[in-house]
GROMACS .gro file of C-alpha atoms in nm:
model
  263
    1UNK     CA    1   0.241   0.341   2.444
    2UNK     CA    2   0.006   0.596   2.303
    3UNK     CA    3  -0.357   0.522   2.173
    4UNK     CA    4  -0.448   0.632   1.820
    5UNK     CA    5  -0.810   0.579   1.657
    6UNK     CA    6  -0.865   0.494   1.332
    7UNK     CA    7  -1.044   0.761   1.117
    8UNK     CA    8  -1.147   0.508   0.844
    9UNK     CA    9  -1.161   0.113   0.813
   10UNK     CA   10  -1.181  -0.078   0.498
   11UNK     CA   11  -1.192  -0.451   0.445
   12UNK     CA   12  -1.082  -0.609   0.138
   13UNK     CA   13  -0.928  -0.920   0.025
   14UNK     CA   14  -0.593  -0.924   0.072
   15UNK     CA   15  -0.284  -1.118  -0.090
   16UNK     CA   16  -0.061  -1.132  -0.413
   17UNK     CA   17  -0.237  -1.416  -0.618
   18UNK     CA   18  -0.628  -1.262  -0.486
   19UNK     CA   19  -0.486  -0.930  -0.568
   20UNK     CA   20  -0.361  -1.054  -0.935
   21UNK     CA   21  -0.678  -1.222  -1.005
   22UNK     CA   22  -0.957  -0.963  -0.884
   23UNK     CA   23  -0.757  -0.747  -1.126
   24UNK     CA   24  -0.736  -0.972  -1.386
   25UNK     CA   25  -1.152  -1.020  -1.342
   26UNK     CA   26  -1.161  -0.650  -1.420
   27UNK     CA   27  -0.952  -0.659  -1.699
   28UNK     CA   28  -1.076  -0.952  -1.875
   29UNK     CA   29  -1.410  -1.086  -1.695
   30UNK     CA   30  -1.470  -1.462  -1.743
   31UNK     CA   31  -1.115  -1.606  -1.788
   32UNK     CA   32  -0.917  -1.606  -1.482
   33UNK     CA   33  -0.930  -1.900  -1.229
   34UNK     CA   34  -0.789  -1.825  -0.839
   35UNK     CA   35  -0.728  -2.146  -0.645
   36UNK     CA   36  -0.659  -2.100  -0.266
   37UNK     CA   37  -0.717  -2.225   0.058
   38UNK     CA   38  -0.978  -2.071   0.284
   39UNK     CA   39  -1.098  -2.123   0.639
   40UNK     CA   40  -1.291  -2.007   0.911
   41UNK     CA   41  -1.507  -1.689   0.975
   42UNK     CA   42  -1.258  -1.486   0.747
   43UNK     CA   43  -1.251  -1.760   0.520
   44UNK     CA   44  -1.574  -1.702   0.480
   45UNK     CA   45  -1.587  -1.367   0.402
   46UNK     CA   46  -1.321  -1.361   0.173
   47UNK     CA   47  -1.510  -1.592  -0.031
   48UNK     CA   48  -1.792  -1.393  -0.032
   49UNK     CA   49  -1.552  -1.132  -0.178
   50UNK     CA   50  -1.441  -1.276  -0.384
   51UNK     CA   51  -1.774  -1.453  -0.541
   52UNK     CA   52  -1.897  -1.088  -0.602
   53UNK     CA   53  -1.652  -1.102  -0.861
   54UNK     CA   54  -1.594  -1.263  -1.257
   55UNK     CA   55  -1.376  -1.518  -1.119
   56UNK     CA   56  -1.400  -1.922  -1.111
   57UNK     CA   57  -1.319  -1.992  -0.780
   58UNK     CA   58  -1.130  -2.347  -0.664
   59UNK     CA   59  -1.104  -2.305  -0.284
   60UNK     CA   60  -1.020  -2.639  -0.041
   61UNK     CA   61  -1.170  -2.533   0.313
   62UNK     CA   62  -0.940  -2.586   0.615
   63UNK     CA   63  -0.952  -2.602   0.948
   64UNK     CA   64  -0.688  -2.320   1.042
   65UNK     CA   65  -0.882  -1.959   0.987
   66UNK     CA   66  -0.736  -1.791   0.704
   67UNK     CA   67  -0.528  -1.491   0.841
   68UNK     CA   68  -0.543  -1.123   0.819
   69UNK     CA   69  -0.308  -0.866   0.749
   70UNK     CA   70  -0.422  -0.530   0.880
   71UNK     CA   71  -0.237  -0.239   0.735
   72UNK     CA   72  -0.211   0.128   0.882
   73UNK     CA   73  -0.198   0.423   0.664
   74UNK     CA   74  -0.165   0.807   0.770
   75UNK     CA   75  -0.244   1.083   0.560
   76UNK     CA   76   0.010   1.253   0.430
   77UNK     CA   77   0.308   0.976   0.539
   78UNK     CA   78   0.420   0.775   0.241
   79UNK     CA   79   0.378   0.406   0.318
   80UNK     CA   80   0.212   0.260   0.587
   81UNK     CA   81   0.259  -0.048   0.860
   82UNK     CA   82   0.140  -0.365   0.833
   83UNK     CA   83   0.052  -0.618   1.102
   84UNK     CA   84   0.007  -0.974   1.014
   85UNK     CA   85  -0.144  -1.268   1.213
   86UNK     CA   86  -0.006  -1.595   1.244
   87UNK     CA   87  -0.081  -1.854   0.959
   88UNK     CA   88  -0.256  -2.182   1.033
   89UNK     CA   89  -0.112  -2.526   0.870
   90UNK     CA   90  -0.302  -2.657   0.601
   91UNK     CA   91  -0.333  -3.046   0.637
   92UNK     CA   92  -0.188  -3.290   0.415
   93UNK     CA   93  -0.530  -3.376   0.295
   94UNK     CA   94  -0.627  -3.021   0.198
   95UNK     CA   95  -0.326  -2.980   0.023
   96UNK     CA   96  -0.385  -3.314  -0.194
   97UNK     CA   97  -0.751  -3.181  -0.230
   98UNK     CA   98  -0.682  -2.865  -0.327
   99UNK     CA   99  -0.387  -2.999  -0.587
  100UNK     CA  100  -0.682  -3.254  -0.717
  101UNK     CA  101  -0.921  -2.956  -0.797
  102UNK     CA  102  -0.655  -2.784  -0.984
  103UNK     CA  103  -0.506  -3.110  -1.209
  104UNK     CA  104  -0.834  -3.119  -1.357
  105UNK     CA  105  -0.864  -2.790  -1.462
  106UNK     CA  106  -0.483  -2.737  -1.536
  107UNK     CA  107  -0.528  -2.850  -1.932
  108UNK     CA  108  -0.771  -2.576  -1.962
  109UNK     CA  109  -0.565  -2.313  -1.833
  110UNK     CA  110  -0.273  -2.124  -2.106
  111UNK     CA  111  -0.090  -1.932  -1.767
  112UNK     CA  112  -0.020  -2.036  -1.438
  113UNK     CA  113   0.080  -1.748  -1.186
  114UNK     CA  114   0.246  -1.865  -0.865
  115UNK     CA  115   0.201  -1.578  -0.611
  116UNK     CA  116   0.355  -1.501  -0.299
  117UNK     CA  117   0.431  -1.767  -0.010
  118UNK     CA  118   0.215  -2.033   0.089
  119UNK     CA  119   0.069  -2.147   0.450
  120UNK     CA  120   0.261  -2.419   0.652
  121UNK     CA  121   0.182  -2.728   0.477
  122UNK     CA  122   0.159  -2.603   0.179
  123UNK     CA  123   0.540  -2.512   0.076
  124UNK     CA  124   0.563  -2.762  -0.186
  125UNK     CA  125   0.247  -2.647  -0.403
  126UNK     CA  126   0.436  -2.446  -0.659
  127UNK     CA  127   0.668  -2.754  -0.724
  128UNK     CA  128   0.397  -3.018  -0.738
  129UNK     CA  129   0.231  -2.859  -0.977
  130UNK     CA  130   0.508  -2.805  -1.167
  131UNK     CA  131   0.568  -3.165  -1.197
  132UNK     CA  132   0.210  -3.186  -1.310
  133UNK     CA  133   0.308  -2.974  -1.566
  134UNK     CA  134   0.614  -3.181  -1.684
  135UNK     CA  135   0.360  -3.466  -1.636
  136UNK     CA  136   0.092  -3.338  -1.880
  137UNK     CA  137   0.044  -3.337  -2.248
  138UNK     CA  138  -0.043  -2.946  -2.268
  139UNK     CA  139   0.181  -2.879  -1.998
  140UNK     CA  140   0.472  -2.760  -2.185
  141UNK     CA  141   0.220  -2.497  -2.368
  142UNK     CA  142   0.156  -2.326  -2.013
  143UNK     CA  143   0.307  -2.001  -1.942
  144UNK     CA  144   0.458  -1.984  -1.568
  145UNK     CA  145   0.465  -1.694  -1.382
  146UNK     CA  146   0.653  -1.663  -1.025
  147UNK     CA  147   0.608  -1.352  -0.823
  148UNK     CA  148   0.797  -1.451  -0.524
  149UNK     CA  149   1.145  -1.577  -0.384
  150UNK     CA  150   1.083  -1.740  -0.035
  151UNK     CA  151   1.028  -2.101  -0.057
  152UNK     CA  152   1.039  -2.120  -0.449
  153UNK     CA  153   1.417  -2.319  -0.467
  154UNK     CA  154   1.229  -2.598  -0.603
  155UNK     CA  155   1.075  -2.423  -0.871
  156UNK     CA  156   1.345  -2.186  -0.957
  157UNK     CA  157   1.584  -2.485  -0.958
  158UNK     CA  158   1.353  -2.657  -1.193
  159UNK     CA  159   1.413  -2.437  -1.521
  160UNK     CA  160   1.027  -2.439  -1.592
  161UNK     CA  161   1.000  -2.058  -1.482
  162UNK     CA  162   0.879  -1.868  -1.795
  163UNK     CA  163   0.868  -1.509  -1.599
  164UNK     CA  164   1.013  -1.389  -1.276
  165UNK     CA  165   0.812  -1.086  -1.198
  166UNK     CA  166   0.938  -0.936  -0.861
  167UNK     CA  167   1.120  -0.582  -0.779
  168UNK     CA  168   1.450  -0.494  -0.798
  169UNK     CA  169   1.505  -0.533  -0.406
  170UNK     CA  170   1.379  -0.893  -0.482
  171UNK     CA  171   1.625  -1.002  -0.759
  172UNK     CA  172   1.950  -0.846  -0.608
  173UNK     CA  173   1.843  -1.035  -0.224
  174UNK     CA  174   1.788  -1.359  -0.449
  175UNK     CA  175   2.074  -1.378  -0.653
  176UNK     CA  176   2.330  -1.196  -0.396
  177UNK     CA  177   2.394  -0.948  -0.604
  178UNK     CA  178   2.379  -0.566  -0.624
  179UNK     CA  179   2.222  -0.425  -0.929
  180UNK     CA  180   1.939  -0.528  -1.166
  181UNK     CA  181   2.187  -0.587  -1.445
  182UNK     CA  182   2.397  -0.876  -1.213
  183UNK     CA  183   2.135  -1.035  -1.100
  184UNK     CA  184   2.031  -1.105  -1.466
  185UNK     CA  185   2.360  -1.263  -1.547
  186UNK     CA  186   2.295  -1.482  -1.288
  187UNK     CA  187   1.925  -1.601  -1.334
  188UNK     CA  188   1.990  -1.611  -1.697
  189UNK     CA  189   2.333  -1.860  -1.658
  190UNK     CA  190   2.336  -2.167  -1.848
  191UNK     CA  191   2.213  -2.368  -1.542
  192UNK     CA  192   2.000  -2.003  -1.375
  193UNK     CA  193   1.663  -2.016  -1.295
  194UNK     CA  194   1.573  -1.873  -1.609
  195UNK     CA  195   1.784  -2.123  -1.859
  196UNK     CA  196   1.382  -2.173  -2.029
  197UNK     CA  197   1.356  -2.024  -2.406
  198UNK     CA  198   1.205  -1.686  -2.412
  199UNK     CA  199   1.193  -1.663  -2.032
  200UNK     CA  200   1.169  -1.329  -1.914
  201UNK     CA  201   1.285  -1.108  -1.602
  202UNK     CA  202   1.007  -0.820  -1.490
  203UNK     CA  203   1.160  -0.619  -1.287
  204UNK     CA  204   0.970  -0.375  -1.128
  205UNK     CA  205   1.135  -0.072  -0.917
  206UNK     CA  206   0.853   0.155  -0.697
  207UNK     CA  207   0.783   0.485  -0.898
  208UNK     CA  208   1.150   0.400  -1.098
  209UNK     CA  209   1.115   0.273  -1.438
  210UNK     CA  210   1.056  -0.107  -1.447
  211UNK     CA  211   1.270  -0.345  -1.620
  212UNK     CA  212   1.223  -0.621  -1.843
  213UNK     CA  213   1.543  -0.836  -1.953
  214UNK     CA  214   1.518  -1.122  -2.201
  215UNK     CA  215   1.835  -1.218  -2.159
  216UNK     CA  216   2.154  -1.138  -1.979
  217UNK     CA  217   2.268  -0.872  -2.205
  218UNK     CA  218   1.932  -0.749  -2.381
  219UNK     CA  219   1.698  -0.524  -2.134
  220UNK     CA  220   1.446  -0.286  -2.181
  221UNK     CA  221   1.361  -0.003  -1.941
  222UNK     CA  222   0.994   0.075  -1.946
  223UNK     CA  223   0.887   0.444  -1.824
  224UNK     CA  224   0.520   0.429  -1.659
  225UNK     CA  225   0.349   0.750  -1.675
  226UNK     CA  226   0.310   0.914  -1.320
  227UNK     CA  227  -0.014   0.914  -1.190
  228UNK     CA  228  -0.165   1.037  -0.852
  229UNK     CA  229  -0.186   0.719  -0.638
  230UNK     CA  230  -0.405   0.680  -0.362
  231UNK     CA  231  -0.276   0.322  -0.250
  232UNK     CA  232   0.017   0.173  -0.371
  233UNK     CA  233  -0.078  -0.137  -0.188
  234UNK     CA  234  -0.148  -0.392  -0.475
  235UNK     CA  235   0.007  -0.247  -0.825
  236UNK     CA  236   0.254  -0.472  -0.845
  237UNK     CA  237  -0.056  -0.761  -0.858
  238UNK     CA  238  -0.195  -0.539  -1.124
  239UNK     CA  239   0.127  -0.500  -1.314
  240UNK     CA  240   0.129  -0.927  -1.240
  241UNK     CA  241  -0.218  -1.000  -1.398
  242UNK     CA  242  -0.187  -0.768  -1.693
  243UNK     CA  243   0.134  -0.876  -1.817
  244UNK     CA  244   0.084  -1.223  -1.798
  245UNK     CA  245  -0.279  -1.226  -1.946
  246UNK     CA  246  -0.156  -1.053  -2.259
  247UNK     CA  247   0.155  -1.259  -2.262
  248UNK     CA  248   0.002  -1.527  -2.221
  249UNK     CA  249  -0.285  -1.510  -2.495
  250UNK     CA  250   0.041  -1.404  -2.774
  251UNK     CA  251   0.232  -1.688  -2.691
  252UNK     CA  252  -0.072  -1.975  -2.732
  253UNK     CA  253  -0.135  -1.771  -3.057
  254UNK     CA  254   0.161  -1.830  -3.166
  255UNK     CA  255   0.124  -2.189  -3.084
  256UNK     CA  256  -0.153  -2.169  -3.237
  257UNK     CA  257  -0.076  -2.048  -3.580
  258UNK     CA  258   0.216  -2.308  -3.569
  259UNK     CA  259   0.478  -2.055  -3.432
  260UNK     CA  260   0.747  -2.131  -3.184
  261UNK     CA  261   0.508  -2.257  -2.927
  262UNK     CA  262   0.554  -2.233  -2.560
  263UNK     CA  263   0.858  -2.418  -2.478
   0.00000   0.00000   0.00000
């Protein structure tokens, strides 16, 4: 019931797979491409955003105005609150558009990173274009990143998921389990989500060490040297576009060179 002013306000583009790719554009300008769908006035100036940057952008317009998530931080509190809007359906036809722009790009492209959840209308994305995948003659060479767990059955179910990146919180909720270590023996089961050669688990844990299991039994625990963080808000997208760019690049080398390849 009390009224509290803002001190500060900063606009930025906002989401897991923008977040992952402006990083990416930092890290290595002129090789990432972001596909997404954007509409109305903040639509707009998201794509400005995000045309300041060294990205290739494939972005299907819609009618529904692309939402906004408005986050309130307090100095000195760890954390903050966020507030999101209601998400607008994207149409059939945008979907199919969108899906169009990417299939003639995807034989180009040596990762895919599916990030976060997608608008109403657009659930099925992840597992279309996994069936493009299956459907291509490169498409086996692709690296496939999820960083997410609601409406991903389809593409977990598949057995085409090279990494699951998400946090700990993530894995145990997913699997119904209670540690780390349990809900690797279950995504890495003969039938798991992660039944794929040389699929990984990324596990990552807030300012804990991260994990990184290549099996059910073999894990590593990776210490991250403490640094003083003035947003938290977006590491994990950082962590996401790093790890699969240089992943990514050693496995088509590998390929390349006539090593095991990316199956």
């Amino acid at each position: 019931g009390s009224v509290n002013r803002a001190a500060r306000l900063s606009e930025y583009v906002g989401g897991k797979g923008q977040g992952a790719a402006l990083a990416l554009a930092r890290w290595a300008p002129g090789e990432t491409t972001l596909a997404s769908f954007l509409g109305g006035d903040t639509g707009r100036a998201v794509e400005a955003l995000l045309s300041a940057s060294d990205l290739e952008l494939l972005t299907q317009p819609t009618a529904a105005p692309t939402r906004i998530c408005t986050t309130l931080l307090s100095p000195g509190v760890a954390g903050g609150t966020e507030v999101i809007d209601p998400s607008g359906t994207v149409s059939e036809m945008e979907l199919d558009a969108l899906l169009g722009q990417i299939e003639e790009r995807l034989h180009t492209f040596d990762a895919l990173a599916f990030c976060g959840t997608c608008p109403s209308g657009a659930q099925d994305i992840y597992s279309r274009l996994v069936s493009m995948l299956a459907a291509s003659a490169s498409g086996d060479k692709c690296t496939v990143l999820l960083d997410g767990i609601k409406q991903v059955d389809e593409v977990l179910n598949s057995g085409r998921v090279d990494v699951l990146k998400i946090n700990v919180l993530e894995a145990t909720t997913l699997t119904g389990t209670s540690s780390a270590a349990a809900a690797a023996a279950v995504l890495f089961a003969e039938n798991g989500a992660l039944r794929r050669r040389r699929a990984l688990l990324a596990l990552t844990d807030g300012p804990k060490p991260a994990l990184l299991f290549t099996s059910a039994t073999q894990g590593w625990r990776l210490h991250v040297p403490s640094v003083e963080v003035v947003n938290a808000i977006g590491a994990g997208d950082v962590c996401t576009a790093v790890f699969l760019y240089h992943l990514a690049k050693a496995r088509a080398q590998q390929s390349g060179d006539g090593g095991d390849g990316g199956d």
